Tab-separated table of C-alpha atoms and ligand atoms in Angstrom:
chain	number	residue	atom	x	y	z
A	1	MET	CA	22.795	141.780	-84.572
A	2	PRO	CA	23.773	139.540	-81.649
A	3	GLY	CA	21.792	136.338	-81.507
A	4	GLN	CA	20.395	136.578	-85.030
A	5	LYS	CA	20.076	133.157	-86.613
A	6	ARG	CA	21.366	132.344	-90.077
A	7	VAL	CA	20.099	129.777	-92.598
A	8	ALA	CA	21.764	128.480	-95.758
A	9	ALA	CA	18.915	128.044	-98.267
A	10	VAL	CA	19.782	125.698	-101.132
A	11	HIS	CA	17.067	126.144	-103.789
A	12	ASP	CA	16.646	127.421	-107.320
A	13	LEU	CA	15.907	131.037	-108.133
A	14	SER	CA	12.771	131.077	-110.272
A	15	CYS	CA	12.615	134.763	-111.089
A	16	VAL	CA	8.841	134.750	-111.538
A	17	GLY	CA	6.425	132.358	-109.850
A	18	LYS	CA	6.908	132.891	-106.108
A	19	CYS	CA	8.452	129.573	-105.172
A	20	SER	CA	11.834	128.282	-103.948
A	21	LEU	CA	14.162	131.227	-103.126
A	22	THR	CA	11.576	133.912	-103.860
A	23	ALA	CA	9.498	132.283	-101.104
A	24	ALA	CA	12.320	131.334	-98.702
A	25	LEU	CA	14.016	134.745	-98.671
A	26	PRO	CA	11.052	136.944	-97.697
A	27	VAL	CA	9.307	134.437	-95.431
A	28	ILE	CA	12.300	133.430	-93.324
A	29	SER	CA	13.626	137.008	-93.252
A	30	ALA	CA	10.238	138.242	-91.981
A	31	ALA	CA	10.724	135.950	-88.995
A	32	GLY	CA	13.971	137.728	-88.095
A	33	ILE	CA	16.365	135.163	-89.550
A	34	GLU	CA	19.143	135.834	-92.042
A	35	VAL	CA	18.784	133.776	-95.232
A	36	CYS	CA	21.900	133.087	-97.304
A	37	PRO	CA	20.875	131.652	-100.669
A	38	VAL	CA	22.806	128.966	-102.492
A	39	PRO	CA	21.112	129.093	-105.907
A	40	THR	CA	20.997	125.686	-107.585
A	41	ALA	CA	19.736	127.067	-110.913
A	42	VAL	CA	18.301	130.299	-112.286
A	43	LEU	CA	15.057	130.088	-114.274
A	44	SER	CA	12.934	132.856	-115.752
A	45	ASN	CA	9.922	131.051	-114.253
A	46	HIS	CA	9.340	127.727	-112.492
A	47	THR	CA	8.629	124.701	-114.683
A	48	GLY	CA	4.988	124.087	-113.674
A	49	GLY	CA	2.447	124.743	-116.403
A	50	ILE	CA	4.665	127.262	-118.239
A	51	THR	CA	6.761	126.637	-121.337
A	52	GLY	CA	9.696	128.528	-122.818
A	53	TYR	CA	11.413	129.297	-119.513
A	54	THR	CA	15.166	129.908	-119.377
A	55	TYR	CA	17.270	127.519	-117.287
A	56	ARG	CA	20.839	128.043	-116.101
A	57	ASP	CA	22.289	125.170	-114.124
A	58	LEU	CA	24.551	126.315	-111.257
A	59	THR	CA	25.905	122.904	-110.236
A	60	GLU	CA	29.497	124.125	-110.535
A	61	ASP	CA	28.890	127.156	-108.299
A	62	ILE	CA	27.499	125.447	-105.204
A	63	LEU	CA	30.678	124.186	-103.534
A	64	PRO	CA	32.746	127.312	-104.339
A	65	ILE	CA	30.039	129.477	-102.708
A	66	VAL	CA	29.951	127.317	-99.589
A	67	ASN	CA	33.748	126.954	-99.409
A	68	HIS	CA	34.107	130.722	-99.558
A	69	TRP	CA	31.660	131.112	-96.676
A	70	LEU	CA	33.664	128.593	-94.658
A	71	SER	CA	36.888	130.499	-95.412
A	72	LEU	CA	35.178	133.557	-93.870
A	73	GLY	CA	34.403	131.612	-90.703
A	74	LEU	CA	30.630	131.885	-91.180
A	75	THR	CA	28.430	129.468	-89.257
A	76	PHE	CA	24.828	128.475	-89.911
A	77	ASP	CA	22.003	127.511	-87.568
A	78	ALA	CA	20.252	125.551	-90.302
A	79	VAL	CA	20.673	124.171	-93.781
A	80	TYR	CA	17.382	124.185	-95.673
A	81	THR	CA	17.343	122.499	-99.086
A	82	GLY	CA	14.708	122.331	-101.819
A	83	TYR	CA	14.649	122.133	-105.629
A	84	LEU	CA	17.960	120.886	-107.028
A	85	GLY	CA	19.074	121.780	-110.523
A	86	SER	CA	20.665	118.474	-111.564
A	87	PHE	CA	21.068	114.863	-110.455
A	88	ARG	CA	24.711	115.557	-109.590
A	89	GLN	CA	23.599	118.175	-107.076
A	90	LEU	CA	22.237	115.416	-104.824
A	91	ASP	CA	25.797	114.398	-103.886
A	92	ILE	CA	27.020	117.978	-103.841
A	93	VAL	CA	24.257	119.092	-101.496
A	94	ALA	CA	24.971	116.095	-99.235
A	95	GLU	CA	28.540	117.441	-99.034
A	96	VAL	CA	27.216	120.950	-98.297
A	97	ILE	CA	25.226	119.529	-95.390
A	98	ASP	CA	28.334	117.791	-94.024
A	99	LYS	CA	30.323	121.006	-94.301
A	100	LEU	CA	27.748	123.357	-92.750
A	101	ARG	CA	26.067	121.172	-90.132
A	102	ARG	CA	27.039	121.990	-86.588
A	103	PRO	CA	26.000	120.679	-83.159
A	104	GLY	CA	22.472	121.784	-82.343
A	105	GLY	CA	21.909	122.948	-85.937
A	106	LEU	CA	18.938	121.859	-88.035
A	107	VAL	CA	19.006	120.177	-91.439
A	108	ILE	CA	15.673	120.515	-93.245
A	109	VAL	CA	15.291	118.766	-96.591
A	110	ASP	CA	12.266	119.482	-98.733
A	111	PRO	CA	12.525	116.712	-101.358
A	112	VAL	CA	11.094	118.885	-104.130
A	113	MET	CA	10.604	116.715	-107.235
A	114	ALA	CA	6.931	115.909	-107.794
A	115	ASP	CA	3.277	116.741	-107.178
A	116	ASN	CA	-0.148	115.418	-108.126
A	117	GLY	CA	1.260	111.945	-108.765
A	118	ARG	CA	3.956	113.013	-111.266
A	119	LEU	CA	7.624	113.988	-111.251
A	120	TYR	CA	8.217	117.620	-112.258
A	121	THR	CA	9.465	118.328	-115.797
A	122	GLY	CA	13.150	117.495	-116.105
A	123	PHE	CA	13.368	114.944	-113.272
A	124	THR	CA	14.470	111.462	-114.315
A	125	PRO	CA	12.953	108.285	-112.808
A	126	ASP	CA	16.167	107.620	-110.841
A	127	PHE	CA	15.909	110.963	-109.010
A	128	PRO	CA	13.668	109.746	-106.134
A	129	ALA	CA	16.206	107.074	-105.133
A	130	GLY	CA	18.925	109.739	-105.083
A	131	MET	CA	16.688	112.038	-103.039
A	132	ARG	CA	16.082	109.192	-100.573
A	133	ALA	CA	19.801	109.249	-99.747
A	134	LEU	CA	19.711	113.023	-99.199
A	135	CYS	CA	16.669	112.666	-96.922
A	136	ALA	CA	18.648	110.214	-94.800
A	137	LYS	CA	20.950	113.105	-93.836
A	138	ALA	CA	18.112	115.375	-92.687
A	139	ASP	CA	16.716	116.066	-89.236
A	140	ILE	CA	13.376	117.011	-90.776
A	141	ILE	CA	11.896	116.301	-94.210
A	142	VAL	CA	8.847	118.019	-95.708
A	143	PRO	CA	7.537	116.012	-98.692
A	144	ASN	CA	4.084	116.313	-100.188
A	145	ILE	CA	2.074	113.088	-100.576
A	146	THR	CA	3.383	112.458	-104.102
A	147	GLU	CA	7.006	112.910	-103.025
A	148	ALA	CA	6.419	110.655	-100.007
A	149	CYS	CA	5.103	107.919	-102.339
A	150	PHE	CA	8.055	108.302	-104.728
A	151	LEU	CA	10.532	108.177	-101.822
A	152	LEU	CA	8.955	104.962	-100.529
A	153	ASP	CA	8.243	103.461	-103.938
A	154	MET	CA	4.557	103.241	-103.049
A	155	PRO	CA	1.661	103.830	-105.455
A	156	TYR	CA	0.202	107.356	-105.335
A	157	HIS	CA	-3.503	108.018	-105.064
A	158	PRO	CA	-5.190	111.422	-105.043
A	159	GLY	CA	-7.006	110.983	-101.716
A	160	PRO	CA	-8.859	111.405	-99.454
A	161	TYR	CA	-6.354	109.618	-97.215
A	162	ASP	CA	-7.156	107.468	-94.202
A	163	GLU	CA	-4.979	107.591	-91.118
A	164	ALA	CA	-3.483	104.126	-91.746
A	165	PHE	CA	-2.111	105.332	-95.112
A	166	ILE	CA	-0.673	108.529	-93.587
A	167	ILE	CA	0.964	106.609	-90.732
A	168	ARG	CA	2.466	104.157	-93.215
A	169	LEU	CA	4.025	107.058	-95.110
A	170	LEU	CA	5.245	108.851	-91.978
A	171	GLU	CA	6.796	105.765	-90.429
A	172	GLY	CA	8.315	104.621	-93.727
A	173	LEU	CA	9.939	108.025	-94.191
A	174	ALA	CA	11.202	108.164	-90.601
A	175	SER	CA	12.843	104.781	-91.166
A	176	LEU	CA	14.959	106.439	-93.892
A	177	GLY	CA	16.681	108.481	-91.156
A	178	PRO	CA	15.006	111.831	-90.359
A	179	LYS	CA	13.790	112.188	-86.766
A	180	GLN	CA	10.867	114.354	-87.810
A	181	VAL	CA	8.657	114.016	-90.881
A	182	VAL	CA	6.034	116.499	-92.065
A	183	ILE	CA	3.834	115.436	-94.996
A	184	THR	CA	1.837	118.159	-96.754
A	185	GLY	CA	-1.320	117.817	-98.837
A	186	VAL	CA	-3.079	115.605	-96.286
A	187	TYR	CA	-6.878	115.511	-96.168
A	188	ASN	CA	-9.439	112.955	-95.082
A	189	GLY	CA	-12.504	114.195	-96.949
A	190	ASN	CA	-13.975	116.150	-94.020
A	191	GLY	CA	-13.207	119.583	-95.475
A	192	LEU	CA	-9.927	120.035	-93.636
A	193	TYR	CA	-6.536	120.091	-95.291
A	194	GLY	CA	-2.948	120.417	-94.154
A	195	ALA	CA	0.035	118.502	-92.829
A	196	ALA	CA	0.701	115.380	-90.789
A	197	CYS	CA	3.725	115.534	-88.479
A	198	LEU	CA	5.606	112.668	-86.896
A	199	ASP	CA	8.206	113.173	-84.215
A	200	ALA	CA	9.722	109.701	-84.345
A	201	ARG	CA	11.797	110.085	-81.178
A	202	ALA	CA	8.845	111.207	-79.066
A	203	GLY	CA	6.499	108.796	-80.888
A	204	ARG	CA	4.122	111.705	-81.437
A	205	LEU	CA	1.729	112.197	-84.371
A	206	ASP	CA	0.002	115.549	-84.928
A	207	TYR	CA	-2.047	117.186	-87.668
A	208	ALA	CA	-1.823	120.852	-88.639
A	209	LEU	CA	-5.075	121.521	-90.467
A	210	THR	CA	-6.940	124.454	-91.991
A	211	GLY	CA	-9.910	124.823	-94.313
A	212	ARG	CA	-9.562	123.660	-97.892
A	213	VAL	CA	-9.599	125.728	-101.071
A	214	GLU	CA	-10.069	123.568	-104.189
A	215	GLY	CA	-7.460	123.871	-106.935
A	216	ILE	CA	-3.738	123.632	-107.571
A	217	TYR	CA	-1.785	126.600	-106.232
A	218	HIS	CA	1.816	126.773	-107.314
A	219	GLY	CA	4.673	127.250	-104.834
A	220	THR	CA	2.631	126.505	-101.733
A	221	GLY	CA	4.885	123.588	-100.716
A	222	ASP	CA	7.886	125.930	-100.731
A	223	LEU	CA	5.989	128.564	-98.759
A	224	PHE	CA	4.929	125.956	-96.211
A	225	ALA	CA	8.459	124.578	-95.761
A	226	SER	CA	9.909	128.092	-95.490
A	227	ALA	CA	7.367	129.164	-92.868
A	228	LEU	CA	7.931	125.886	-90.989
A	229	THR	CA	11.704	126.471	-91.008
A	230	ALA	CA	11.216	130.038	-89.755
A	231	ALA	CA	8.930	128.942	-86.905
A	232	LEU	CA	11.190	126.053	-85.859
A	233	LEU	CA	14.217	128.348	-85.734
A	234	ASN	CA	12.169	130.666	-83.549
A	235	GLY	CA	11.819	127.833	-81.058
A	236	ARG	CA	8.311	126.619	-81.868
A	237	PRO	CA	7.697	122.880	-81.384
A	238	LEU	CA	7.041	120.903	-84.573
A	239	ARG	CA	3.242	120.752	-84.307
A	240	GLN	CA	2.964	124.483	-83.560
A	241	ALA	CA	5.406	125.382	-86.345
A	242	ALA	CA	3.388	123.251	-88.784
A	243	GLN	CA	0.120	124.932	-87.738
A	244	ILE	CA	1.658	128.393	-88.203
A	245	ALA	CA	2.905	127.356	-91.670
A	246	ALA	CA	-0.424	125.769	-92.651
A	247	GLU	CA	-2.362	128.914	-91.704
A	248	PHE	CA	0.086	131.205	-93.486
A	249	VAL	CA	-0.296	129.163	-96.684
A	250	TYR	CA	-4.079	128.805	-96.381
A	251	GLU	CA	-4.568	132.547	-95.946
A	252	SER	CA	-2.283	133.181	-98.941
A	253	ILE	CA	-4.356	130.799	-101.079
A	254	GLU	CA	-7.623	132.424	-99.983
A	255	ARG	CA	-6.235	135.862	-100.867
A	256	THR	CA	-5.225	134.539	-104.286
A	257	LYS	CA	-8.631	133.021	-104.903
A	258	ARG	CA	-10.316	136.311	-104.000
A	259	ALA	CA	-7.981	138.179	-106.376
A	260	GLY	CA	-8.687	135.685	-109.184
A	261	THR	CA	-5.147	135.882	-110.587
A	262	ASP	CA	-3.386	133.254	-112.727
A	263	VAL	CA	-2.396	130.600	-110.179
A	264	ARG	CA	0.645	129.546	-112.203
A	265	PHE	CA	2.357	132.735	-111.048
A	266	GLY	CA	2.090	131.934	-107.374
A	267	VAL	CA	-0.029	132.877	-104.377
A	268	HIS	CA	-0.429	136.279	-102.719
A	269	PHE	CA	1.632	135.632	-99.615
A	270	GLU	CA	3.181	139.089	-99.325
A	271	ALA	CA	0.160	140.701	-97.666
A	272	GLY	CA	0.387	138.042	-94.926
A	273	LEU	CA	4.007	138.717	-94.063
A	274	SER	CA	3.372	141.403	-91.451
A	275	LYS	CA	0.987	139.129	-89.523
A	276	PHE	CA	3.486	136.283	-89.855
A	277	ALA	CA	6.361	138.515	-88.686
A	278	ALA	CA	4.323	139.671	-85.676
A	279	LEU	CA	4.276	136.067	-84.409
A	280	PHE	CA	8.014	136.331	-83.961
A	281	GLY	CA	8.350	139.979	-82.914
A	282	GLU	CA	10.571	140.679	-79.933
A	283	ASN	CA	7.690	140.410	-77.462
A	284	ALA	CA	5.758	137.669	-79.246
A	285	LEU	CA	5.251	134.334	-77.564
B	1	PXL	O1	7.581	124.739	-106.199
B	1	PXL	C1	8.468	123.749	-106.535
B	1	PXL	C2	9.366	124.166	-107.656
B	1	PXL	C3	10.533	124.834	-107.385
B	1	PXL	N1	11.376	125.237	-108.363
B	1	PXL	C4	11.083	124.997	-109.648
B	1	PXL	C5	9.922	124.334	-109.994
B	1	PXL	C6	9.053	123.887	-108.970
B	1	PXL	C7	7.822	123.170	-109.323
B	1	PXL	O2	7.423	123.038	-110.429
B	1	PXL	O3	9.651	124.117	-111.285
B	1	PXL	C8	12.023	125.462	-110.701
């Protein structure tokens, strides 16, 4: 289709759990954008709150996949990276970005490695410093509060967060290199919850907030970053893209709460895809 955009999505494939590629593929596709996955690992299930999962590291496959695409003359409007399957992949994915980036293209790095004050299972204490270097190559990064603290070597606290703390995080992260920073998991205790967005070039700070549903809902960071990527590639400004993503995730969490299902297996985002897609339909503004 002429004019269709294409994204290289560098994430793991957790076969159950509705995160990483199983979020990126449907969400970005629903917005009319082709998603080409570069799987960093294949797991039977994500690593959060579940034991006994299978894990196949695909470190050796990443560059051959990308080199083959280049040999075919394929070009990409964005590179969107998330969960990496090994420490070595940090350098490899930096190389992927160098190979696929093109003028006017977007590089979005979600520094997936931690939540609720702790690194995810399998991540070593030196990983955040390595991720810091990858973030320096991005146009936009999308950490949660815990990841922001790890990237800046600042102590984590569970909130609520005052604006001075959020600005410290946003400005610290922008000083690593990315022009735009979106921090998720922000709330100030007034019942609202969402993301804080800094456009460092414009000097603009915005919040994208929704209501708050108590609890830990797995995969919502990946859903947020995927919806944000989809909205940005459809031309929405950062603050609008973040609000679209925040509402998509909030409605998915509410649906999950109503259904009362095991939250370790992800949120019910699928029923929201048609509404999400309609935002980007041919006549949508
Ligand atoms: O949602 C982040 C994520 C992605 N991929 C894998 C994970 C996690 C979080 O635990 O384990 C494999």
